[in-house]
């Protein structure tokens, strides 16, 4: 309500962030595990004095640079860009709580990038020993940057004692920080193995291929042993409501949570009986299939992690729509239109109820809903009469545990109900597209608007 | 104060505003160096590639700069993260608002960066294979990075001019504004762009000086060629810079023309250093380079003062609540020093081994 809302038709902001972050997570975890994969594979080739294997590691590192340095880095910037646009208030909170953590993360990132370049361009220039050290520097810096980000990410779901103390270290070492760090580290190793399978699967020479395929497949094994335990630990630490959402209360989230476990199991079983046991029969299409399953696991898991945080973006501190508990008090006192900055009107009248409703939708609902698309408002209230909608708005946080309550005056709530009711035609058969019908002209002089925030 | 400016974050700043702003200025200076080489270097590579169809020296030069461009992109992005971080912490209410007004163009930067970056990689690794078509790849990438620069300028101006927000908001709430229709955007962008041509010319001159050790004739030619760009673009900059100054709102402009002691003083010193650089660089490359880097550094400070002047009645960072986290700041400084040491060690090792192992 402090910031203006960027409305993204059809997909909504959450989905936009989701798409970018899933791709980023998939690549960035590989970026970390892959670093270790490179140094260990390189060392193995030296020890076994196997020039062909060394050639493979070199070509893998080329692939690595193209994927990691470019896509990994740019998509990471992409997440930052998109969260600032979609959830500026939450982004601002994370920046204020964690500025120095971000700054430290940036140092690690910079070291990581330089190390990757020196490693890649250094194949023919550096002596073996130095080259390996550079590889280790890369991996350590990359893992440390995960270490920093992990503290910040987990804070959003379990801010823990920070809610009371506002202490940096309480925020960073929050209840899920360690289990999540273990999970992510395991995921890094597993993804390194998956990418390794893709490049090893492409080796033409049969003996070398079998050797490297088996080597790559081994990387998935620690994850299959540790993940169930770390996962259980993690789940034991998340807020009860979040646990309920993922275990029955929300069918969609529950299905996805189940899929995350099932697909991981599929991945490990297939890797174990496929490339690990019979590396000589491994084929490239099979490698791509495994990688695809890996991407799906990443996708559903990240999706669930985001979904269970509802109705909050920072648990117990700020709702998904950027309204903090403190803002909530202000709204209860002054009304939502008065408390907000970017609205086209500040009073409810008989003739502007639809406009008011539209504004309130934008401030309070658009972070999770769209009008006509994903989680569309129009479908949510279909078949509901205005009075019934108004009744439901009074119980929004009970209707679905993962929605914040409606915040505002009675008149504002009724205006939102009127706008919602107006999304669907009163008489059943739908014949005309409704998209444009509902938006009242924006006709208020913004400059003349008064503020009520201070 | 403009009623649309969001209230500052309820969580206090974790350090005094001057420290965060100081870091913003310093890291922006670091970012601007590779950023200039990226923007200008892309364009100069395109030119050399076209000329290289007739002139073998240009072909060789283009090949050398094209090889460096992917690394330059990586440095630009990496060093760009820090100033953007500090900018968002201190000026978040302004920056987020202006960014959301131009959300789609702003987000598209990420896509353009990805494509432009891959373009340079493709070009660098497939230079021989691409042959005459290579230039089109460079051209596309260079154009994308120039568009990115323009969008950056546009947003940086939009965040300083909240008076424009209401009208843009009314004109559409789906984040499609470009914000280009503002008299200072074009000269401000050109000011940056011409500076990047100059610095890229200087970069090429330095490259030539290095190449001259192995191949005197070629290296000397490269050095002279680069310096020609540097000198021409810097002279041109006097015109563009004054156009930019003239386009500023009168009250702000006057600060730099005698009205403000600090502002005017900074500008005079910066311009003098540029003149000194122009006069000496042919003879003393290192000295001239140092002088012009001084100009760039001062310009970043001037830019900060310009921002303060724009925001005088709207937003004062010094008034933000603070609650310092000095222990973790100290940790950051320590880690930064370790990071710099690690980077220096790796680069030193790499530079030392300047003969490829296979060619020994």
PDB file of C-alpha atoms in Angstrom, chain A residues 143-286:
ATOM      1  CA  UNK A 143      29.154 -22.213  -1.608  1.00  0.00           C
ATOM      2  CA  UNK A 144      29.684 -19.267   0.727  1.00  0.00           C
ATOM      3  CA  UNK A 145      27.430 -17.146  -1.407  1.00  0.00           C
ATOM      4  CA  UNK A 146      24.780 -19.847  -1.052  1.00  0.00           C
ATOM      5  CA  UNK A 147      25.422 -19.774   2.669  1.00  0.00           C
ATOM      6  CA  UNK A 148      24.619 -16.056   2.775  1.00  0.00           C
ATOM      7  CA  UNK A 149      21.567 -16.220   0.528  1.00  0.00           C
ATOM      8  CA  UNK A 150      20.227 -19.204   2.435  1.00  0.00           C
ATOM      9  CA  UNK A 151      20.081 -17.216   5.665  1.00  0.00           C
ATOM     10  CA  UNK A 152      18.113 -14.496   3.922  1.00  0.00           C
ATOM     11  CA  UNK A 153      15.735 -16.823   2.101  1.00  0.00           C
ATOM     12  CA  UNK A 154      14.872 -18.911   5.141  1.00  0.00           C
ATOM     13  CA  UNK A 155      14.283 -15.762   7.160  1.00  0.00           C
ATOM     14  CA  UNK A 156      11.194 -15.085   5.074  1.00  0.00           C
ATOM     15  CA  UNK A 157       9.433 -18.242   6.216  1.00  0.00           C
ATOM     16  CA  UNK A 158      10.839 -18.437   9.738  1.00  0.00           C
ATOM     17  CA  UNK A 159      11.990 -15.044  10.998  1.00  0.00           C
ATOM     18  CA  UNK A 160      12.094 -16.619  14.465  1.00  0.00           C
ATOM     19  CA  UNK A 161      13.300 -14.467  17.282  1.00  0.00           C
ATOM     20  CA  UNK A 162      13.962 -11.523  14.974  1.00  0.00           C
ATOM     21  CA  UNK A 163      10.279 -10.639  15.257  1.00  0.00           C
ATOM     22  CA  UNK A 164      10.900  -9.685  18.870  1.00  0.00           C
ATOM     23  CA  UNK A 165      14.539  -8.637  18.953  1.00  0.00           C
ATOM     24  CA  UNK A 166      15.177  -7.184  15.463  1.00  0.00           C
ATOM     25  CA  UNK A 167      18.689  -8.547  15.823  1.00  0.00           C
ATOM     26  CA  UNK A 168      20.598  -9.332  12.655  1.00  0.00           C
ATOM     27  CA  UNK A 169      21.986 -12.615  13.915  1.00  0.00           C
ATOM     28  CA  UNK A 170      18.580 -13.826  15.041  1.00  0.00           C
ATOM     29  CA  UNK A 171      17.322 -13.158  11.547  1.00  0.00           C
ATOM     30  CA  UNK A 172      20.237 -14.890   9.877  1.00  0.00           C
ATOM     31  CA  UNK A 173      20.453 -17.943  12.127  1.00  0.00           C
ATOM     32  CA  UNK A 174      16.724 -18.496  12.023  1.00  0.00           C
ATOM     33  CA  UNK A 175      15.100 -21.872  12.806  1.00  0.00           C
ATOM     34  CA  UNK A 176      15.202 -23.284   9.268  1.00  0.00           C
ATOM     35  CA  UNK A 177      18.593 -21.876   8.246  1.00  0.00           C
ATOM     36  CA  UNK A 178      20.651 -24.983   8.966  1.00  0.00           C
ATOM     37  CA  UNK A 179      18.308 -27.697   7.676  1.00  0.00           C
ATOM     38  CA  UNK A 180      17.742 -25.617   4.558  1.00  0.00           C
ATOM     39  CA  UNK A 181      21.481 -25.168   4.069  1.00  0.00           C
ATOM     40  CA  UNK A 182      21.943 -28.935   4.220  1.00  0.00           C
ATOM     41  CA  UNK A 183      19.112 -29.498   1.762  1.00  0.00           C
ATOM     42  CA  UNK A 184      20.458 -26.952  -0.671  1.00  0.00           C
ATOM     43  CA  UNK A 185      23.987 -28.263  -0.420  1.00  0.00           C
ATOM     44  CA  UNK A 186      22.740 -31.756  -1.220  1.00  0.00           C
ATOM     45  CA  UNK A 187      20.738 -30.367  -4.114  1.00  0.00           C
ATOM     46  CA  UNK A 188      23.938 -28.728  -5.394  1.00  0.00           C
ATOM     47  CA  UNK A 189      25.735 -32.058  -5.433  1.00  0.00           C
ATOM     48  CA  UNK A 190      22.820 -33.827  -7.064  1.00  0.00           C
ATOM     49  CA  UNK A 191      22.478 -31.199  -9.771  1.00  0.00           C
ATOM     50  CA  UNK A 192      26.213 -31.288 -10.436  1.00  0.00           C
ATOM     51  CA  UNK A 193      25.795 -35.015 -11.022  1.00  0.00           C
ATOM     52  CA  UNK A 194      22.830 -34.473 -13.321  1.00  0.00           C
ATOM     53  CA  UNK A 195      24.656 -31.977 -15.513  1.00  0.00           C
ATOM     54  CA  UNK A 196      27.676 -34.234 -15.401  1.00  0.00           C
ATOM     55  CA  UNK A 197      25.525 -37.046 -16.735  1.00  0.00           C
ATOM     56  CA  UNK A 198      24.499 -34.868 -19.658  1.00  0.00           C
ATOM     57  CA  UNK A 199      28.082 -34.038 -20.656  1.00  0.00           C
ATOM     58  CA  UNK A 200      29.401 -37.516 -19.842  1.00  0.00           C
ATOM     59  CA  UNK A 201      26.558 -39.090 -21.790  1.00  0.00           C
ATOM     60  CA  UNK A 202      27.784 -37.231 -24.846  1.00  0.00           C
ATOM     61  CA  UNK A 203      31.314 -38.703 -24.739  1.00  0.00           C
ATOM     62  CA  UNK A 204      31.836 -40.783 -27.886  1.00  0.00           C
ATOM     63  CA  UNK A 205      34.522 -43.134 -26.565  1.00  0.00           C
ATOM     64  CA  UNK A 206      32.844 -46.018 -24.719  1.00  0.00           C
ATOM     65  CA  UNK A 207      35.237 -46.807 -21.930  1.00  0.00           C
ATOM     66  CA  UNK A 208      35.759 -43.214 -20.919  1.00  0.00           C
ATOM     67  CA  UNK A 209      32.047 -42.627 -21.131  1.00  0.00           C
ATOM     68  CA  UNK A 210      31.261 -45.502 -18.774  1.00  0.00           C
ATOM     69  CA  UNK A 211      33.835 -44.244 -16.320  1.00  0.00           C
ATOM     70  CA  UNK A 212      32.629 -40.659 -16.289  1.00  0.00           C
ATOM     71  CA  UNK A 213      28.947 -41.614 -16.271  1.00  0.00           C
ATOM     72  CA  UNK A 214      29.461 -43.656 -13.166  1.00  0.00           C
ATOM     73  CA  UNK A 215      31.473 -40.872 -11.598  1.00  0.00           C
ATOM     74  CA  UNK A 216      28.681 -38.383 -12.288  1.00  0.00           C
ATOM     75  CA  UNK A 217      25.939 -40.718 -11.048  1.00  0.00           C
ATOM     76  CA  UNK A 218      27.714 -41.115  -7.716  1.00  0.00           C
ATOM     77  CA  UNK A 219      27.025 -37.455  -7.059  1.00  0.00           C
ATOM     78  CA  UNK A 220      23.340 -38.101  -6.592  1.00  0.00           C
ATOM     79  CA  UNK A 221      23.809 -40.692  -3.881  1.00  0.00           C
ATOM     80  CA  UNK A 222      24.573 -38.497  -0.846  1.00  0.00           C
ATOM     81  CA  UNK A 223      21.464 -36.475  -1.547  1.00  0.00           C
ATOM     82  CA  UNK A 224      19.264 -39.552  -1.622  1.00  0.00           C
ATOM     83  CA  UNK A 225      20.466 -40.525   1.843  1.00  0.00           C
ATOM     84  CA  UNK A 226      20.556 -37.130   3.515  1.00  0.00           C
ATOM     85  CA  UNK A 227      17.562 -35.374   1.975  1.00  0.00           C
ATOM     86  CA  UNK A 228      14.829 -37.344   3.775  1.00  0.00           C
ATOM     87  CA  UNK A 229      16.395 -36.591   7.161  1.00  0.00           C
ATOM     88  CA  UNK A 230      17.168 -32.940   6.461  1.00  0.00           C
ATOM     89  CA  UNK A 231      13.722 -32.564   4.919  1.00  0.00           C
ATOM     90  CA  UNK A 232      12.042 -33.895   8.049  1.00  0.00           C
ATOM     91  CA  UNK A 233      14.112 -31.563  10.184  1.00  0.00           C
ATOM     92  CA  UNK A 234      13.184 -28.622   7.971  1.00  0.00           C
ATOM     93  CA  UNK A 235       9.489 -29.426   8.089  1.00  0.00           C
ATOM     94  CA  UNK A 236       9.580 -29.731  11.849  1.00  0.00           C
ATOM     95  CA  UNK A 237      10.791 -26.132  12.045  1.00  0.00           C
ATOM     96  CA  UNK A 238       8.293 -24.379   9.795  1.00  0.00           C
ATOM     97  CA  UNK A 239       5.214 -22.632  11.206  1.00  0.00           C
ATOM     98  CA  UNK A 240       2.262 -24.961  11.931  1.00  0.00           C
ATOM     99  CA  UNK A 241       0.009 -23.247   9.411  1.00  0.00           C
ATOM    100  CA  UNK A 242       2.612 -23.753   6.694  1.00  0.00           C
ATOM    101  CA  UNK A 243       2.828 -27.412   7.587  1.00  0.00           C
ATOM    102  CA  UNK A 244      -0.935 -27.817   7.420  1.00  0.00           C
ATOM    103  CA  UNK A 245      -1.106 -26.124   4.024  1.00  0.00           C
ATOM    104  CA  UNK A 246       1.375 -28.583   2.575  1.00  0.00           C
ATOM    105  CA  UNK A 247      -0.224 -31.582   4.243  1.00  0.00           C
ATOM    106  CA  UNK A 248      -3.841 -31.528   3.263  1.00  0.00           C
ATOM    107  CA  UNK A 249      -5.285 -28.081   3.843  1.00  0.00           C
ATOM    108  CA  UNK A 250      -4.600 -26.900   0.345  1.00  0.00           C
ATOM    109  CA  UNK A 251      -5.050 -29.646  -2.249  1.00  0.00           C
ATOM    110  CA  UNK A 252      -2.822 -27.979  -4.835  1.00  0.00           C
ATOM    111  CA  UNK A 253       0.065 -27.423  -2.436  1.00  0.00           C
ATOM    112  CA  UNK A 254      -0.276 -30.912  -1.023  1.00  0.00           C
ATOM    113  CA  UNK A 255      -0.153 -32.461  -4.469  1.00  0.00           C
ATOM    114  CA  UNK A 256       2.954 -30.476  -5.310  1.00  0.00           C
ATOM    115  CA  UNK A 257       4.624 -31.369  -2.031  1.00  0.00           C
ATOM    116  CA  UNK A 258       3.880 -35.025  -2.759  1.00  0.00           C
ATOM    117  CA  UNK A 259       5.225 -34.625  -6.274  1.00  0.00           C
ATOM    118  CA  UNK A 260       8.434 -33.156  -4.943  1.00  0.00           C
ATOM    119  CA  UNK A 261       9.043 -36.269  -2.850  1.00  0.00           C
ATOM    120  CA  UNK A 262       7.835 -38.713  -5.485  1.00  0.00           C
ATOM    121  CA  UNK A 263       9.876 -37.175  -8.293  1.00  0.00           C
ATOM    122  CA  UNK A 264      12.991 -37.068  -6.137  1.00  0.00           C
ATOM    123  CA  UNK A 265      12.512 -40.761  -5.389  1.00  0.00           C
ATOM    124  CA  UNK A 266      12.067 -41.499  -9.093  1.00  0.00           C
ATOM    125  CA  UNK A 267      15.194 -39.552  -9.878  1.00  0.00           C
ATOM    126  CA  UNK A 268      17.333 -41.410  -7.370  1.00  0.00           C
ATOM    127  CA  UNK A 269      15.988 -44.854  -8.198  1.00  0.00           C
ATOM    128  CA  UNK A 270      16.467 -44.354 -11.921  1.00  0.00           C
ATOM    129  CA  UNK A 271      19.933 -42.932 -11.429  1.00  0.00           C
ATOM    130  CA  UNK A 272      20.929 -45.780  -9.164  1.00  0.00           C
ATOM    131  CA  UNK A 273      19.721 -48.591 -11.387  1.00  0.00           C
ATOM    132  CA  UNK A 274      20.554 -46.751 -14.591  1.00  0.00           C
ATOM    133  CA  UNK A 275      23.822 -44.841 -14.923  1.00  0.00           C
ATOM    134  CA  UNK A 276      25.237 -45.903 -11.565  1.00  0.00           C
ATOM    135  CA  UNK A 277      24.816 -49.639 -12.009  1.00  0.00           C
ATOM    136  CA  UNK A 278      25.060 -49.898 -15.752  1.00  0.00           C
ATOM    137  CA  UNK A 279      26.986 -46.859 -16.973  1.00  0.00           C
ATOM    138  CA  UNK A 280      27.969 -48.520 -20.243  1.00  0.00           C
ATOM    139  CA  UNK A 281      24.320 -48.574 -21.374  1.00  0.00           C
ATOM    140  CA  UNK A 282      23.658 -44.972 -20.543  1.00  0.00           C
ATOM    141  CA  UNK A 283      22.416 -42.766 -23.380  1.00  0.00           C
ATOM    142  CA  UNK A 284      22.138 -39.054 -23.905  1.00  0.00           C
ATOM    143  CA  UNK A 285      18.318 -38.976 -24.177  1.00  0.00           C
ATOM    144  CA  UNK A 286      18.173 -40.743 -20.846  1.00  0.00           C
TER     145      UNK A 286
END
